[in-house]
Tab-separated table of C-alpha atoms and ligand atoms in Angstrom:
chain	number	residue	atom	x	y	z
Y	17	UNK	CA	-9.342	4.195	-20.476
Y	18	UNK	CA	-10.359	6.909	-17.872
Y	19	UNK	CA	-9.575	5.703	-14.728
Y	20	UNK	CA	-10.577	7.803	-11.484
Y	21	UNK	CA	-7.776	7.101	-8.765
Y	22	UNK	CA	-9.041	7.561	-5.082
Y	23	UNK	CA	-6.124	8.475	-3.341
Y	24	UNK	CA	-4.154	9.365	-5.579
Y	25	UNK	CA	-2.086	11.463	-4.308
Y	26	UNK	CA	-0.372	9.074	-1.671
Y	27	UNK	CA	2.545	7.663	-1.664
Y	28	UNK	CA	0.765	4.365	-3.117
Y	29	UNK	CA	-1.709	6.098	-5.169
Y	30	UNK	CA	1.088	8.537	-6.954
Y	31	UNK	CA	3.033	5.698	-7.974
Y	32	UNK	CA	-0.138	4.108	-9.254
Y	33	UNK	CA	-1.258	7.073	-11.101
Y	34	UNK	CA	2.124	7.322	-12.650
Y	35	UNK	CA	2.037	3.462	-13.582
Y	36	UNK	CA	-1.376	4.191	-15.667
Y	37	UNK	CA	-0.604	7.429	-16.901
Y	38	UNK	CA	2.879	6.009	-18.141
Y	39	UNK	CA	0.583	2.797	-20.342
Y	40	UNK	CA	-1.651	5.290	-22.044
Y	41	UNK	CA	-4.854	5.804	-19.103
Y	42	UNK	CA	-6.184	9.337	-18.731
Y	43	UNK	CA	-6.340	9.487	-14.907
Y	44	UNK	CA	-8.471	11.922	-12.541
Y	45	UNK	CA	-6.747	11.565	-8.978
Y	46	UNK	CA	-9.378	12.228	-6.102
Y	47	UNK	CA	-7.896	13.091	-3.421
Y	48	UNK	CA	-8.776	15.051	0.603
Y	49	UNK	CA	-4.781	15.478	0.914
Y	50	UNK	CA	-5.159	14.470	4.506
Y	51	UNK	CA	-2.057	12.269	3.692
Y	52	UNK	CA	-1.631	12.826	0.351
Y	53	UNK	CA	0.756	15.434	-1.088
Y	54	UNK	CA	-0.172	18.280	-3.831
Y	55	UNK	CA	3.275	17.953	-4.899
Y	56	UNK	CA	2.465	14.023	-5.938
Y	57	UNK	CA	-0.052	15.395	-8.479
Y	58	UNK	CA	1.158	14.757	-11.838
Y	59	UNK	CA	0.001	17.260	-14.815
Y	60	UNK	CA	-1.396	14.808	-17.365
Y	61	UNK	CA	-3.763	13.875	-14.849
Y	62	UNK	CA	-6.901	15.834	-13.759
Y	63	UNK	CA	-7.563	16.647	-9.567
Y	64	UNK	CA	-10.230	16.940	-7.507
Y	65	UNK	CA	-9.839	18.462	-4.343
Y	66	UNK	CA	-12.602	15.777	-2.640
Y	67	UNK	CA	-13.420	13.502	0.792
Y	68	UNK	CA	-14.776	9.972	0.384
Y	69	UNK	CA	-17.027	10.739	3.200
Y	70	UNK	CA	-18.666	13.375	1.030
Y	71	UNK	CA	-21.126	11.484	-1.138
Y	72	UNK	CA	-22.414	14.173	-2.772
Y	73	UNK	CA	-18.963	15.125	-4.625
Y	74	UNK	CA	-17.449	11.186	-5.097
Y	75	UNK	CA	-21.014	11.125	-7.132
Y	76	UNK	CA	-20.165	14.204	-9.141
Y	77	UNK	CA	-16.468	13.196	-10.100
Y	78	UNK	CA	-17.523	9.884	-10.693
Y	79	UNK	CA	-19.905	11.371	-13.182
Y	80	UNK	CA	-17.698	14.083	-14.233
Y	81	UNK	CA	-16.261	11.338	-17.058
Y	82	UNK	CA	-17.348	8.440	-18.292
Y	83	UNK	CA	-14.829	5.446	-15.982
Y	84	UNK	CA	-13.864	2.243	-16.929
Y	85	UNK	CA	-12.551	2.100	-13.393
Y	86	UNK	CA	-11.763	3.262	-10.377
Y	87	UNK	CA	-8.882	2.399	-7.691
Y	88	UNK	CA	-9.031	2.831	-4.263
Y	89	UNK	CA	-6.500	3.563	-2.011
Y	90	UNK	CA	-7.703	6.402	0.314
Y	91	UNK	CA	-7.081	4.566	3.899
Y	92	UNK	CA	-5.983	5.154	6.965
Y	93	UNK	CA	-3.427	2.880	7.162
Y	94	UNK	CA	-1.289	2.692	10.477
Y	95	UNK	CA	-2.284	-0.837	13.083
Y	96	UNK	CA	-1.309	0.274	15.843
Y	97	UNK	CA	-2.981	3.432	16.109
Y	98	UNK	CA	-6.213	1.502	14.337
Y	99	UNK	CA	-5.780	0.128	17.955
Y	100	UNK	CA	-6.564	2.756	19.819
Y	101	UNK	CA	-8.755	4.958	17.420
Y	102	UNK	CA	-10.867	2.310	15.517
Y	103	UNK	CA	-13.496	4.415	15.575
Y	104	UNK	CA	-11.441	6.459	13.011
Y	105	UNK	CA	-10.586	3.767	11.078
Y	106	UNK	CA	-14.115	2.120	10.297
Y	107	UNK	CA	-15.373	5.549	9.381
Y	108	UNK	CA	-12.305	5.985	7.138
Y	109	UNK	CA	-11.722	2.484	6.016
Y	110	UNK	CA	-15.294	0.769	6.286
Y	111	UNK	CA	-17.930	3.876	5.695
Y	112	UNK	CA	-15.700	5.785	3.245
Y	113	UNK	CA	-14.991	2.787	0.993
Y	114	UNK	CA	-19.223	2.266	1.043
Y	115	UNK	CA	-19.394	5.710	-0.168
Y	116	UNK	CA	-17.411	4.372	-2.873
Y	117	UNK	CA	-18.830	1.368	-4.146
Y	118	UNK	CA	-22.513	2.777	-3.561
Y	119	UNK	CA	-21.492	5.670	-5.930
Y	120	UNK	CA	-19.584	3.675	-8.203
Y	121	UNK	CA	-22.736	1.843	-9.047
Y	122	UNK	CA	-24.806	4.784	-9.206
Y	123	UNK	CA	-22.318	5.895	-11.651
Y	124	UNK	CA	-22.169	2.780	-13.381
Y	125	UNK	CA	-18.312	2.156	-12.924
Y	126	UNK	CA	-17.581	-1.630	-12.523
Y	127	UNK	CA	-14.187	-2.616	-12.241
Y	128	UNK	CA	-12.673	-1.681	-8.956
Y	129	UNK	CA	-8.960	-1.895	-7.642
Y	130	UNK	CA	-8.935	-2.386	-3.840
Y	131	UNK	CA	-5.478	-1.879	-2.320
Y	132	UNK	CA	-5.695	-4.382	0.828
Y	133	UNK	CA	-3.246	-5.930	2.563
Y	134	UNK	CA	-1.846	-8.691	4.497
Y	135	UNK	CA	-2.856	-7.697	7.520
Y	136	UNK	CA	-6.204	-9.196	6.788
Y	137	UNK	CA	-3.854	-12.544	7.720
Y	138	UNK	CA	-2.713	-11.844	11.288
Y	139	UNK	CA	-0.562	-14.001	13.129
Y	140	UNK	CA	1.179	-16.247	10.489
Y	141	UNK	CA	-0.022	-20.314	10.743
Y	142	UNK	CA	2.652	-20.898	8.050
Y	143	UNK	CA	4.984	-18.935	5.371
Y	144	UNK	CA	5.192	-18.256	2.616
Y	145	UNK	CA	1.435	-16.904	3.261
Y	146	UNK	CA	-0.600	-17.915	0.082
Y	147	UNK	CA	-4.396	-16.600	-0.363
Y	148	UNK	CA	-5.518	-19.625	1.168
Y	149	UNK	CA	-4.172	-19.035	4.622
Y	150	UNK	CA	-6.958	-18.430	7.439
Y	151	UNK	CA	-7.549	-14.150	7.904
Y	152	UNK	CA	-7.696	-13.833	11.333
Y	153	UNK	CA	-6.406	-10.068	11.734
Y	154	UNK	CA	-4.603	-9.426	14.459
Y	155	UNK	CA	-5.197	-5.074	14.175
Y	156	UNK	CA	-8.444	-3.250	13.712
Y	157	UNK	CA	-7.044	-1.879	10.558
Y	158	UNK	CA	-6.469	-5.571	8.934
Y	159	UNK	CA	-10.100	-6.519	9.893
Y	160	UNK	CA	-11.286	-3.416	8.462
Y	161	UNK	CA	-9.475	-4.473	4.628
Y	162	UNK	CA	-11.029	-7.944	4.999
Y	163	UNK	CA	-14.592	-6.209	5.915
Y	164	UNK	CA	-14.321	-4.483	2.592
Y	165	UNK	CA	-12.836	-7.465	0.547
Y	166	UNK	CA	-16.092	-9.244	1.970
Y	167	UNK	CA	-18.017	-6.293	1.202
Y	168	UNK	CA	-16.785	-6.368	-2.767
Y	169	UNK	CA	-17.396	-9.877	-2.708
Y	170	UNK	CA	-21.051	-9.354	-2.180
Y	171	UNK	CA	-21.799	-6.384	-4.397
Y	172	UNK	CA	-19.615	-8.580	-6.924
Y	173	UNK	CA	-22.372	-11.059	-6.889
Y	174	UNK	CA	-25.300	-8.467	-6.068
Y	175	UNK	CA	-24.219	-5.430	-8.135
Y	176	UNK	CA	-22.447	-6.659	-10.791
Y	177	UNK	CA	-18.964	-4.838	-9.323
Y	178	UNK	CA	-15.934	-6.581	-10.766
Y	179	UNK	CA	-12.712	-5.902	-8.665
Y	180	UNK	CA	-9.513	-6.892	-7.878
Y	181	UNK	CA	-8.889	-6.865	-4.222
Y	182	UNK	CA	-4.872	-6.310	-3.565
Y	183	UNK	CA	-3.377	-7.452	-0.385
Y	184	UNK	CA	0.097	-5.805	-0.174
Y	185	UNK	CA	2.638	-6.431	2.138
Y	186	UNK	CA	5.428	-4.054	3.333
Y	187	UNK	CA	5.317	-1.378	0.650
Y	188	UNK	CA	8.888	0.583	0.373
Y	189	UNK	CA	11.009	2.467	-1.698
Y	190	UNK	CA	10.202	5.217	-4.381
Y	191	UNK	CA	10.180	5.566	-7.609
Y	192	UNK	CA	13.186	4.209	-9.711
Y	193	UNK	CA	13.002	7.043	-12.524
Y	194	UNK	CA	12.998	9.830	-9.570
Y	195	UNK	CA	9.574	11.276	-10.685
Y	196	UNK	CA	7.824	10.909	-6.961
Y	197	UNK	CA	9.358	12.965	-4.255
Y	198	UNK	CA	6.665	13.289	-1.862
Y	199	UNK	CA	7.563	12.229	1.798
Y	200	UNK	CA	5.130	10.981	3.626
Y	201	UNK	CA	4.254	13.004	7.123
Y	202	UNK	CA	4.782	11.045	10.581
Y	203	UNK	CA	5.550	7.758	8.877
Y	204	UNK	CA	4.838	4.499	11.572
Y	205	UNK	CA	7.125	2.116	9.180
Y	206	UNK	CA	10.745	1.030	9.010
Y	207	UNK	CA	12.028	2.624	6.010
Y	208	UNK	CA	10.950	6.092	6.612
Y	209	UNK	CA	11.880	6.305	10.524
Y	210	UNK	CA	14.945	4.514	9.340
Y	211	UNK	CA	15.524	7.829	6.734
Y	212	UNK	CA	14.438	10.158	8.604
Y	213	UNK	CA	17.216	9.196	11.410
Y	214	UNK	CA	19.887	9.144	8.850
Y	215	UNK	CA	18.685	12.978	7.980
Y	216	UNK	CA	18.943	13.563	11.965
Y	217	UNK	CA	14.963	14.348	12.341
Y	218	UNK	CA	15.317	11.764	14.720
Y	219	UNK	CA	18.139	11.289	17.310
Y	220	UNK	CA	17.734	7.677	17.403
Y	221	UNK	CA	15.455	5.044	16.369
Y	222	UNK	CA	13.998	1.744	18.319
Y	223	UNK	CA	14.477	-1.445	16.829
Y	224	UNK	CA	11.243	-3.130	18.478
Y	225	UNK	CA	12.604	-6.382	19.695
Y	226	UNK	CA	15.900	-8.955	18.782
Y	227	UNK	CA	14.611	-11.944	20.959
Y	228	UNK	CA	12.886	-13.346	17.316
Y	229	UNK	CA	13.160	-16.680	16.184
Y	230	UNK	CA	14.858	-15.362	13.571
Y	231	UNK	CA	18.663	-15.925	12.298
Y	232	UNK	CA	19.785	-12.164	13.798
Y	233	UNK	CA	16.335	-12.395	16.518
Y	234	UNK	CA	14.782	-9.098	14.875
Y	235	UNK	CA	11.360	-9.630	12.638
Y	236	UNK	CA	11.435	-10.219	9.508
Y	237	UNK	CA	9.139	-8.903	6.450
Y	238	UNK	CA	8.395	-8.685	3.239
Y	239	UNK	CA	9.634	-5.505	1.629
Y	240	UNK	CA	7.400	-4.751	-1.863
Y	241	UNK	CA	8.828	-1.979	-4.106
Y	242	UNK	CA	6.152	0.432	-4.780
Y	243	UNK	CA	6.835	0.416	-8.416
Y	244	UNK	CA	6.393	-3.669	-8.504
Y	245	UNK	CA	2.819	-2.458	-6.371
Y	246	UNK	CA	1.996	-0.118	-8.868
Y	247	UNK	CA	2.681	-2.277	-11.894
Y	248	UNK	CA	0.323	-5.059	-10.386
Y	249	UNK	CA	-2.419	-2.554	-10.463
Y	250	UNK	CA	-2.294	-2.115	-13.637
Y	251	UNK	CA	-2.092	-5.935	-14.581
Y	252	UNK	CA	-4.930	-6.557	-12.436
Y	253	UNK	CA	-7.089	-4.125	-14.042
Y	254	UNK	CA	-6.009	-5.875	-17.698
Y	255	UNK	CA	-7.339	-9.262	-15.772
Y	256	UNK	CA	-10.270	-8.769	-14.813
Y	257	UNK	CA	-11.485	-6.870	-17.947
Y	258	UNK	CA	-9.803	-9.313	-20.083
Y	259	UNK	CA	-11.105	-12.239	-18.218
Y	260	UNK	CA	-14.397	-10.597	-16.693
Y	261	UNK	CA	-13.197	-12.331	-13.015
Y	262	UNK	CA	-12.821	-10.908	-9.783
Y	263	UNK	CA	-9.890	-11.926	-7.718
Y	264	UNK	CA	-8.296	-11.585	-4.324
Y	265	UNK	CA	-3.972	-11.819	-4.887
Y	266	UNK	CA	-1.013	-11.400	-2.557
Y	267	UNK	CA	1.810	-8.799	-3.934
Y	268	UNK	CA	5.183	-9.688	-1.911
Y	269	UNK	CA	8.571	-10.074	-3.542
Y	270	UNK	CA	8.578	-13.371	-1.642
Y	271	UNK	CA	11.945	-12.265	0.330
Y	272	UNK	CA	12.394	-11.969	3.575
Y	273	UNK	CA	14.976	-8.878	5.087
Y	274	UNK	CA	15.460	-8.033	9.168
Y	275	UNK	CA	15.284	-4.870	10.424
Y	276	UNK	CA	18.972	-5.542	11.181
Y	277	UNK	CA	19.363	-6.061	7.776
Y	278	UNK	CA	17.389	-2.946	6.588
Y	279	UNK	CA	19.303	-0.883	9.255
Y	280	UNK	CA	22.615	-2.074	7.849
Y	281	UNK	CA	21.807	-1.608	4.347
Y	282	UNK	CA	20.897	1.489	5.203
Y	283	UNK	CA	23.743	2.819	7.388
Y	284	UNK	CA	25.782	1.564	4.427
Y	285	UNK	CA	24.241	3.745	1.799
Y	286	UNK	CA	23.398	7.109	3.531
Y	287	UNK	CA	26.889	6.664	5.125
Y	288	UNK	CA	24.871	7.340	8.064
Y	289	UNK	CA	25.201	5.971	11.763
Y	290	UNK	CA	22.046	5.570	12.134
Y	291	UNK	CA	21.779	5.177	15.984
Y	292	UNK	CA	19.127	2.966	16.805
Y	293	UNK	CA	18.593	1.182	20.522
Y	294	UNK	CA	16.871	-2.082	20.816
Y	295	UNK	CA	13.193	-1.973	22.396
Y	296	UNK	CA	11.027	-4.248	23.871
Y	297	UNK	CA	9.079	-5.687	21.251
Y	298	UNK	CA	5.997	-3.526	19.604
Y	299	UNK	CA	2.526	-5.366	20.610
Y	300	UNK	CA	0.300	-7.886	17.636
Y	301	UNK	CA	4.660	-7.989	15.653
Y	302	UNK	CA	4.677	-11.925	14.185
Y	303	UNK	CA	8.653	-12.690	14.193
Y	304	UNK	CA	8.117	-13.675	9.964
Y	305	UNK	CA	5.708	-12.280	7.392
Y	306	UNK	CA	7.082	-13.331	3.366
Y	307	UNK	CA	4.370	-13.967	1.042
Y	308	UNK	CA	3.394	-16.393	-1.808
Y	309	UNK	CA	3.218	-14.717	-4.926
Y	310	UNK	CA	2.327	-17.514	-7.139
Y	311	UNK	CA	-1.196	-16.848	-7.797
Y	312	UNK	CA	-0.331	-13.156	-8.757
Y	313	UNK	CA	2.289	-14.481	-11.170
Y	314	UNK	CA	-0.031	-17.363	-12.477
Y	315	UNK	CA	-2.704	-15.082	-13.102
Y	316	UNK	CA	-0.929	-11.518	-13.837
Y	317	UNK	CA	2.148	-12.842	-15.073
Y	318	UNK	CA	3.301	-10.398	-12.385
Y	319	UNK	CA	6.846	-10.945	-10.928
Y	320	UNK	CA	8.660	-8.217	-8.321
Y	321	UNK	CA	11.329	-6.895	-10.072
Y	322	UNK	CA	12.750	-3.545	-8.169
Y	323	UNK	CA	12.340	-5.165	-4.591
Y	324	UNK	CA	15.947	-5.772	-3.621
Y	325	UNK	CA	16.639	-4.204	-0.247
Y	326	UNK	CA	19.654	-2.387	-2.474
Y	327	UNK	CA	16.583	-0.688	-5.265
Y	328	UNK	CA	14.402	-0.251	-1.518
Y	329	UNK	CA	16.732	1.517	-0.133
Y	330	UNK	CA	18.528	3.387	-2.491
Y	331	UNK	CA	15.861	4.841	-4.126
Y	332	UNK	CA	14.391	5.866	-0.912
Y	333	UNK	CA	17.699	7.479	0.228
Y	334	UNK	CA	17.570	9.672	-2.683
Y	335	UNK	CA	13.918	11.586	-2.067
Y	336	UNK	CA	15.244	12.124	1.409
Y	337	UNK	CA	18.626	13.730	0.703
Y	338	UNK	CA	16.930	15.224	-2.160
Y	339	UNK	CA	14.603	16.918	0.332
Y	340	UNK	CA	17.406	17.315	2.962
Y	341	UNK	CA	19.525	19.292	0.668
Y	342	UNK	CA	16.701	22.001	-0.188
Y	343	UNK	CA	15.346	22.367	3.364
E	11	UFG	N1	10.128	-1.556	13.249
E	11	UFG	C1	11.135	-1.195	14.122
E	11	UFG	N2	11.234	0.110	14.472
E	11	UFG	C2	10.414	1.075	13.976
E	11	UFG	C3	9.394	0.695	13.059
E	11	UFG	C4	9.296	-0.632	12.732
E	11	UFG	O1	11.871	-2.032	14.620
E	11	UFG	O2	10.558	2.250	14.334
E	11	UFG	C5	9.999	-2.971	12.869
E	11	UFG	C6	8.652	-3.565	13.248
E	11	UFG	O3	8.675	-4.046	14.551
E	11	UFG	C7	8.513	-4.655	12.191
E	11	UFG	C8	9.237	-4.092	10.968
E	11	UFG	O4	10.072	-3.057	11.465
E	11	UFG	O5	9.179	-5.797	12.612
E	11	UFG	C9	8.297	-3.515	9.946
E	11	UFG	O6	7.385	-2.655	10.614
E	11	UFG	P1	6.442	-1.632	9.851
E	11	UFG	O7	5.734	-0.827	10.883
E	11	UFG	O8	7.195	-0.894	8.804
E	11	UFG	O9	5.428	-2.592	9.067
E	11	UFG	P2	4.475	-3.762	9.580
E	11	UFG	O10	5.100	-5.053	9.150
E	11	UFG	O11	4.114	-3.617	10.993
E	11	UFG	O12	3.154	-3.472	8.733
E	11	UFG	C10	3.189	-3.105	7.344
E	11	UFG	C11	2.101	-2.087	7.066
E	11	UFG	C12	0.764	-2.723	7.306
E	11	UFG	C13	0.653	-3.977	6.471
E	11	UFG	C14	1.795	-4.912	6.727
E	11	UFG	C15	1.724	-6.057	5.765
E	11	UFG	O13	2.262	-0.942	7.881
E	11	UFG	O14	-0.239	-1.815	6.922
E	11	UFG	O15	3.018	-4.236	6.544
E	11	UFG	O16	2.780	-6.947	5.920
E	11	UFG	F1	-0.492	-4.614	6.773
């Protein structure tokens, strides 16, 4: 099938791309490299150099094949800062993702892949968090995912758009074969500031917060390998075609790591110190996020399978000393 991937060159969207590419797709990647990274282009698939705010060219590639689908994951994705710059964030998240689904059914493309996440939850009532918990976000950028999963839900009815709306929690970790090496510029999460202090960009690094009601007091999440992520994207694209359904599914690994426990797999690994200094706590943290999988495995027969903090670590230790040792 020729599937156009919208962000494709992100750290999400490469591992996505290579997931499809890898069971037989022919993928264009489209792609403003505001985040994303030429050198996460793959050559099997076909770029275009294009913004989702430019309606005129999302029409054109869209038309420049014939699509069975299209996934989406061009997003500005960092809460706190949707905090202070929403403004940003709805014309990123809210109007750029209309640009989409208005030219995808101009173009006549109906199945749609929407990577959203679990910040469309907020503050947890209970976990494991199935798909039936209450989404109350708790950041501008989780109210902005559940905007557009509302959004889909109407033109699914209206316009005949069949998608699969993905609500990811802590993505981490890079590719297990090696094949994506792109790091991603001024990360805001864990792993990466974590890395990038073992490779002494950073002097230290803030653990935000150890007064939890947790076993070690720091938060605890759930830490999804990108290649699991990736492979669900591709099962969900077989479901709804195969079933002609829309759904809405968590993808967590359903486990539940501290930053202490990052940190010290970490520091064990790189063979790093690591120094980090305990912070007050970062504003809108909940002490637990883990997630219920159960509907993505009843449904997608998906199951995480790389997403031991071991494979999330490891593999991410090796794109940074890979990069460390040719800077
Ligand atoms: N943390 C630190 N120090 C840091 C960075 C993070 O202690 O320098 C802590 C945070 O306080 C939190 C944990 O590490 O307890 C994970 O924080 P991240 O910023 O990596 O991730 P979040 O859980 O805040 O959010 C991530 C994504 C969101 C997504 C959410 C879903 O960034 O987009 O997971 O669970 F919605």
């Amino acid at each position: 099938m020729n599937i156009l991937i919208i962000g494709g060159a992100g750290y999400i969207g490469s591992h996505v791309t290579r997931e499809l590419l890898d069971n037989g797709h022919n993928c264009v990647v489209y792609d403003n490299l505001s985040s994303g990274l030429r050198g996460n282009l793959f050559k099997e698939s076909v770029f275009i150099h294009g913004d989702i705010h430019d309606r005129e060219a999302l029409l054109n590639a869209m038309k420049s094949e014939k699509f069975g689908a299209l996934v989406h994951l061009a997003a500005s994705k960092a809460a706190g800062e949707s905090m202070i710059y929403p403004e940003k964030y709805s014309s990123n998240n809210i109007a750029g993702t209309i640009n989409i689904l208005n030219a995808a059914c101009t173009a006549g493309i109906r199945n749609v892949i929407f990577s959203s996440s679990a910040a469309v939850y907020g503050e947890p009532q209970y976990t494991p968090i199935d798909e039936n918990h209450p989404v109350i976000p708790e950041n501008f950028y989780g109210f902005t995912k559940l905007e557009i999963e509302r959004i889909l839900g109407w033109y699914g009815r209206l316009k005949n758009i069949r998608y699969a709306s993905l609500r990811y929690f802590n993505a981490a970790g890079y590719d297990v074969k090696g094949r994506i090496r792109g790091l991603e510029q001024n990360p805001a999460n864990l792993l990466p500031i974590i890395m990038e202090t073992a490779c002494g960009y950073r002097a230290e690094m803030s653990v935000f917060g150890n007064d939890y009601d947790t076993p070690d007091g720091t938060c605890i999440r759930d830490y999804i390998h990108v290649n699991d992520l990736a492979v669900g994207h591709s099962m969900a694209l077989d479901y709804i075609i195969k079933y002609d359904k829309s759904i809405t599914v968590n993808l967590g690994s359903e486990n539940g790591f501290s930053v202490t426990q990052v940190l010290e797999e970490a520091r064990k690994i790189t063979g790093k110190a690591i120094p980090a200094k305990v912070t007050g706590r970062r504003n809108g943290d909940p002490a637990k996020l883990t997630a219920s999988s159960a509907l993505a495995r009843e449904l997608l027969g998906w199951k995480a399978k790389h997403s031991d903090l071991e494979t999330l670590v490891k593999t991410c230790w090796n794109v940074y000393l890979r990069n460390l040792e040719v800077t």
